[in-house]
XYZ file of C-alpha atoms in Angstrom:
359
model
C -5.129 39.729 46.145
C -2.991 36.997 44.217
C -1.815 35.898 47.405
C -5.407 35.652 48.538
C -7.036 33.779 45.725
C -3.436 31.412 45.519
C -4.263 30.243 49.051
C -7.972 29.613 48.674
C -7.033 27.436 45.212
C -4.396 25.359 47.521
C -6.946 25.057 50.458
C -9.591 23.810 47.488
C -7.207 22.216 45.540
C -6.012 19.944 48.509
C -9.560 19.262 49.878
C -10.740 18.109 46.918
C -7.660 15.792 46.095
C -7.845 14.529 49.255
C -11.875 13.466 49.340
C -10.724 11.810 45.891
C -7.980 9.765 47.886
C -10.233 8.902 50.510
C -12.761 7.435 47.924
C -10.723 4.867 46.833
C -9.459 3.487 49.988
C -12.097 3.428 51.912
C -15.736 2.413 50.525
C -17.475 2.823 53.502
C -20.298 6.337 53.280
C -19.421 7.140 57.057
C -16.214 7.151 56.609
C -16.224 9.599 53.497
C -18.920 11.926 55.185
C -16.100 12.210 58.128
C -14.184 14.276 56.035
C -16.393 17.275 55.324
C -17.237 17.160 58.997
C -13.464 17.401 59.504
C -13.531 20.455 57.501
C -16.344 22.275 59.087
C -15.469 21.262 62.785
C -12.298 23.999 62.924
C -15.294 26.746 62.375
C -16.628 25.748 65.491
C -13.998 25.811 67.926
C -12.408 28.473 69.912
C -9.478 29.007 68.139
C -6.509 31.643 67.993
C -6.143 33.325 65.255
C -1.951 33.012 63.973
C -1.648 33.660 60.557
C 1.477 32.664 59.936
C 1.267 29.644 62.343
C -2.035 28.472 60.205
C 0.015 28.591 57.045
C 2.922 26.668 58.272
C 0.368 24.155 59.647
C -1.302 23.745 55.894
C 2.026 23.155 54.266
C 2.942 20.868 56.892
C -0.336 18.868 56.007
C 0.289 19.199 52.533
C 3.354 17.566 52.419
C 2.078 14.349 54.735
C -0.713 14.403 51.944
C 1.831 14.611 49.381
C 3.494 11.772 51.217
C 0.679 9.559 51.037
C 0.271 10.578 47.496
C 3.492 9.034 46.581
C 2.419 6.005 48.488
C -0.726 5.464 46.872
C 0.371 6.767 43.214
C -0.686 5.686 40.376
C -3.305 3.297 41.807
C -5.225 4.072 45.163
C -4.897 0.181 45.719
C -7.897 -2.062 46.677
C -10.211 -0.312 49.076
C -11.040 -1.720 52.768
C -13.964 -0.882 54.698
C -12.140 -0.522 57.950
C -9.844 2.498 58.860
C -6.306 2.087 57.638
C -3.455 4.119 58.383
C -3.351 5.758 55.243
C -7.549 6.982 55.779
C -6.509 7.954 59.316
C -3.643 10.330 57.604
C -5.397 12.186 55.335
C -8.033 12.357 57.916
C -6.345 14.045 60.175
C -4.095 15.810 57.491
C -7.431 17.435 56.134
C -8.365 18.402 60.334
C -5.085 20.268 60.072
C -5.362 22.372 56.612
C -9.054 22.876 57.779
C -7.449 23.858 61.409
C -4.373 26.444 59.270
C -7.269 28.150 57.234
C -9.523 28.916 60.043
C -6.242 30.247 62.046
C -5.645 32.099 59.151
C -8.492 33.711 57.350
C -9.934 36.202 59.788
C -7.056 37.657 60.840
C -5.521 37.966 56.528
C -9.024 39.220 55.898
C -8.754 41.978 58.193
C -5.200 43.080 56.854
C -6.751 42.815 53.376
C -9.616 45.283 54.297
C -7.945 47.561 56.721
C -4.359 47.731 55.073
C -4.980 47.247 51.389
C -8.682 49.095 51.010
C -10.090 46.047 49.799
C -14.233 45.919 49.656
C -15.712 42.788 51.238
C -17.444 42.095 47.980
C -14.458 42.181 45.862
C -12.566 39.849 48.557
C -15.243 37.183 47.950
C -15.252 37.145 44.668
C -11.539 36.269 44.484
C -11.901 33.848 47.014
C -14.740 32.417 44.695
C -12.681 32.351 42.363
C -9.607 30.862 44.033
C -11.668 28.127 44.830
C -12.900 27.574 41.632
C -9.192 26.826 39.878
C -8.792 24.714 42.844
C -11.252 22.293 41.412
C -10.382 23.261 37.823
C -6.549 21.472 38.741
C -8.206 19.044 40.845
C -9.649 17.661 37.440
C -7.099 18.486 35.003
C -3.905 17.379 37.247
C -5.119 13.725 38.131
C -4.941 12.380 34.516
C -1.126 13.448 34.459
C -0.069 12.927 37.277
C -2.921 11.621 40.140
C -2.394 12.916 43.745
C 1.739 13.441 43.764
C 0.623 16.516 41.165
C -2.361 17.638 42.984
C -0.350 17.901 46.243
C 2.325 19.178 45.410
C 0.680 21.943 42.942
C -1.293 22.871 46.375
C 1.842 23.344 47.795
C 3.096 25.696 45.488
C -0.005 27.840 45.567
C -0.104 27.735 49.370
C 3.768 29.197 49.145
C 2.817 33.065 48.267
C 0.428 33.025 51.170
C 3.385 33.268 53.538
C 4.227 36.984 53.116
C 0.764 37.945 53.769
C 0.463 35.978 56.573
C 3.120 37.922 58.182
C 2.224 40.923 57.569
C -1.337 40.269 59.100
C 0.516 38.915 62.215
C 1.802 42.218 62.576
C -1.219 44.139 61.767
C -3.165 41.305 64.091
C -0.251 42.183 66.875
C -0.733 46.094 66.422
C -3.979 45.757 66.399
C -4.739 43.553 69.571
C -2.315 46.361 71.627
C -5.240 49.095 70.676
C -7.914 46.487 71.268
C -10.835 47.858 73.279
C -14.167 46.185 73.681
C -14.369 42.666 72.768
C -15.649 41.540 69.588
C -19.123 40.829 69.592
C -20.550 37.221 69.427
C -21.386 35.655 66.275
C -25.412 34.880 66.505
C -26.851 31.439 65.480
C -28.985 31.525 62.392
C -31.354 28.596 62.260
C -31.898 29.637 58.353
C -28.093 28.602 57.703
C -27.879 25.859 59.840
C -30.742 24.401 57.588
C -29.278 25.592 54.251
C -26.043 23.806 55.854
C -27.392 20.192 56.279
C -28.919 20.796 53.112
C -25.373 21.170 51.303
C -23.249 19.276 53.910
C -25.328 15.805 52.833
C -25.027 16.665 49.476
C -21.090 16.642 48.954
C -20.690 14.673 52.432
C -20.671 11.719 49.771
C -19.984 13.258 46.294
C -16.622 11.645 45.567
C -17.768 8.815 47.071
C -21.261 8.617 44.556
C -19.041 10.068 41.604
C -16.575 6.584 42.188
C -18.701 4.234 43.365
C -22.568 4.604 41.379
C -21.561 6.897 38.608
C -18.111 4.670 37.417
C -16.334 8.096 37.170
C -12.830 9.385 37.510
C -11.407 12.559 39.735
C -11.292 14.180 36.321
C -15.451 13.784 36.475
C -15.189 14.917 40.149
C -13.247 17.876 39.818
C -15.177 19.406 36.658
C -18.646 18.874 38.877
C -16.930 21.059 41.119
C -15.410 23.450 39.211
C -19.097 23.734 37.375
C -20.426 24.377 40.105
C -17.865 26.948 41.545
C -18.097 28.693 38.012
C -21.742 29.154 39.012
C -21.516 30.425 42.230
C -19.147 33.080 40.500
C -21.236 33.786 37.751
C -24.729 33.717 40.013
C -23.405 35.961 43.150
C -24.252 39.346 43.110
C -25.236 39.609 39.219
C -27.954 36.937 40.227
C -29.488 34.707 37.384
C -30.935 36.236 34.323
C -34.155 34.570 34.860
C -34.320 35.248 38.866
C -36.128 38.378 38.592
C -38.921 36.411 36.764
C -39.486 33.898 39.202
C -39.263 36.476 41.841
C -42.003 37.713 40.251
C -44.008 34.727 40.453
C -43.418 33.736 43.773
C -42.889 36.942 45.598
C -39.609 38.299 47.469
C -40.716 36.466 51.184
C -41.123 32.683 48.849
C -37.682 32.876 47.114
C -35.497 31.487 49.483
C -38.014 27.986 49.157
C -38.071 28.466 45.792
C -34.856 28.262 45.482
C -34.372 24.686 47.242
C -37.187 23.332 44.900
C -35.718 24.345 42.275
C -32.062 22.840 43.281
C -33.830 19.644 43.689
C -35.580 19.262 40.167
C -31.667 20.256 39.111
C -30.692 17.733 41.466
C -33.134 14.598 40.061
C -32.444 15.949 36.922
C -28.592 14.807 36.884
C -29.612 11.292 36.881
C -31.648 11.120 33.322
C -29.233 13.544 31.425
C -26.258 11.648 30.311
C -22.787 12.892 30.281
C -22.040 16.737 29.792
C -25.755 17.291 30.372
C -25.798 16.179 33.848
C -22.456 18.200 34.602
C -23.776 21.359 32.965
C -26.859 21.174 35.730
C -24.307 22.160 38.300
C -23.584 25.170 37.063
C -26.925 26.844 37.425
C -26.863 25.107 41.013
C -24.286 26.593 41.855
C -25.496 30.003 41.372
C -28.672 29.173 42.758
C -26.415 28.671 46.190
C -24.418 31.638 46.068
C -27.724 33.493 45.666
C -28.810 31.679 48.769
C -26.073 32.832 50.845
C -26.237 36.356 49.425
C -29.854 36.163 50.896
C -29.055 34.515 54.188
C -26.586 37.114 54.922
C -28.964 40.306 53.871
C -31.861 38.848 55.616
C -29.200 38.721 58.885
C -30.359 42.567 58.642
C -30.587 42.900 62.729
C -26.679 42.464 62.820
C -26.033 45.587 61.335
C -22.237 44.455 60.551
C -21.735 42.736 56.657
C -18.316 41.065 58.173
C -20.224 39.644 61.274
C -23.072 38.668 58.806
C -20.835 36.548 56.501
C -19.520 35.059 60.160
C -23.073 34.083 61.036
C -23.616 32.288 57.409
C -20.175 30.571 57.890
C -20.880 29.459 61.279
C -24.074 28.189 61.433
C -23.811 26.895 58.285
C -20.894 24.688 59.472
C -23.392 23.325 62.228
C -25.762 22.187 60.145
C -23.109 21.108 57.206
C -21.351 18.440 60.112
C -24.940 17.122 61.169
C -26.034 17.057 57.180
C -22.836 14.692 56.121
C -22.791 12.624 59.016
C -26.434 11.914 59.196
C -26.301 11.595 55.421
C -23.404 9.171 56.066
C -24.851 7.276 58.378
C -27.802 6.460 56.585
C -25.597 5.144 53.387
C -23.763 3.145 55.415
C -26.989 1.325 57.098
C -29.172 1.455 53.912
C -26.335 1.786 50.766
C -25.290 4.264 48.769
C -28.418 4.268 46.207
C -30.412 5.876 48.936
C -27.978 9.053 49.172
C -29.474 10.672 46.009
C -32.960 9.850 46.782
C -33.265 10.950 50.341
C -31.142 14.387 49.526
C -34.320 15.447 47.205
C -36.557 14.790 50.159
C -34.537 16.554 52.169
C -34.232 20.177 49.741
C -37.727 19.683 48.838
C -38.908 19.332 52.441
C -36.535 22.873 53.130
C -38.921 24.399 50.319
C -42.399 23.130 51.556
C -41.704 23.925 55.826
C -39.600 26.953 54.912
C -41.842 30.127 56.513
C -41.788 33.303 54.607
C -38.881 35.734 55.274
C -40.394 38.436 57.485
């Protein structure tokens, strides 16, 4: 389970240091929104599931990251709108860690449950909370030492990965000589494609807005996401303490919508409150969108199969997460950056007002 969370803080940890990077040498919104389409893409594709081979991959990336880190430290340098060598780097660095994970996870999640005895719940919330130190040390460590620390921190917590990872290639290897029927498809949710463009314009351009509108530092960057990966460990399956109440207002079919309304008065509200006010918001945001997954996957109840559930959310949400930060790019880059903030509460309170009732 340490091995587990370790990876998911290096995979978060290296992300996040890596949008930061991009930020600063590179102003442009469609080039930023590339990268969480970079991310997602790997969900998408066809591809074979190596453990070990997915790991060595990551560190590989990591350490061209932590290359360009050295190059760039302690000043990004002046940005340029066009694609430099460095942007076209980490791009393609941040393809391959997204490219190692998705090689990975399936096949270390299945050693994890099989092997170990570990409940799917209990294998999410350490991921959850994997992430969330990822973002933690993607705030603390740029102050001290900017992106040399951040990479090379992810490459330490990628390190312990590299046992497991062998042992699910042998469990993957025993497992595919027994094979029988082939695993079923993974169905296409329209509901998390939607909540995906929702949250894939969103933090398509986060570093980018944090930078560029807000005057902020990674430090400001990082604790927005660690605030709001606290609350999507503190909202999951505990839920909100006031949730029941609204549910009572607005009925068990309305909640979902109610949800995205509410994430966009949180949303509008970050731009009055100054300071520690605004950050705070994210934490009850982020809860709000755990909650939303937890009801995306139990309304997925014709599946039958929690595991192929959470595959559905993942993704379809990764189809509508590249569509929501390119489009969302795309229409910075035509119309500026001040837009990006104003259209995305259009777009979550739209999702509340066209969203039909859950059956």
């Amino acid at each position: 389970m340490l091995a587990w969370g370790s990876a998911q803080a290096s995979t978060s940890l290296t992300l996040a240091a890596a949008a930061w990077m991009v930020s600063g040498l590179s102003p442009s919104p469609l080039v930023n929104s590339m990268l969480p389409a970079l991310v997602t893409l790997p969900v998408l594709l066809p591809l074979i599931h190596r453990p070990l081979a997915g790991v060595i991959l990551q560190l590989l990336a990591v350490l061209v990251l932590l290359g360009l880190g050295v190059g760039t430290s302690p000043a990004v340098g002046a940005p340029t709108p066009e694609l430099s060598i460095p942007v076209l780097l980490a791009m393609a660095s941040v393809l391959a860690v997204a490219v190692g994970a998705q090689m990975t996870v399936l096949p270390v999640q299945r050693t994890l449950l099989a092997v170990h005895q570990l409940p799917m719940g209990q294998l999410r919330r350490v991921g959850e909370f994997g992430a969330l130190l990822g973002h933690g040390l993607t705030a603390l460590l740029f102050p001290i030492g900017r992106a040399l620390l951040q990479f090379s921190q992810a490459l330490v917590l990628l390190l312990p990965a590299l046992p497991l990872a062998r042992q699910a290639r042998g469990e993957a290897r025993r497992q595919a000589a027994g094979a029988g029927a082939p695993p079923a498809p993974v169905p296409f949710s329209w509901r998390c494609a939607m909540q995906g463009v929702l949250f894939g314009g969103l933090f398509g351009l986060l570093p980018l807005w944090v930078r560029q509108v807000e005057a902020g530092t990674c430090l400001d960057f990082g604790l927005v996401l660690a605030a709001y990966g606290l609350g999507r460990c503190l909202g999951g399956d505990w839920g909100l303490a006031w949730w029941p109440m609204a549910r009572q207002l607005v009925g068990t079919r309305r909640e979902g919508a109610f949800r995205y309304l509410v994430m966009a008065l949180l949303l509008g509200a970050t731009r009055w409150l100054p300071g520690w006010g605004s950050l705070l918001l994210f934490l009850p945001m982020g809860g709000l969108a755990q909650a939303s997954d937890l009801d995306q996957v139990r309304g997925l109840t014709d599946l039958g199969d929690e595991p192929l559930s959470w595959q559905s959310l993942a993704r379809s949400g990764a189809i509508g997460g590249l569509i929501g930060s390119l489009a969302m790019g795309l229409v910075a880059q035509l119309l500026g950056l001040p837009v990006a903030l104003p259209l995305q509460l259009g777009l979550f309170i739209g999702a509340a007002l066209v969203l039909p009732p859950r059956p």
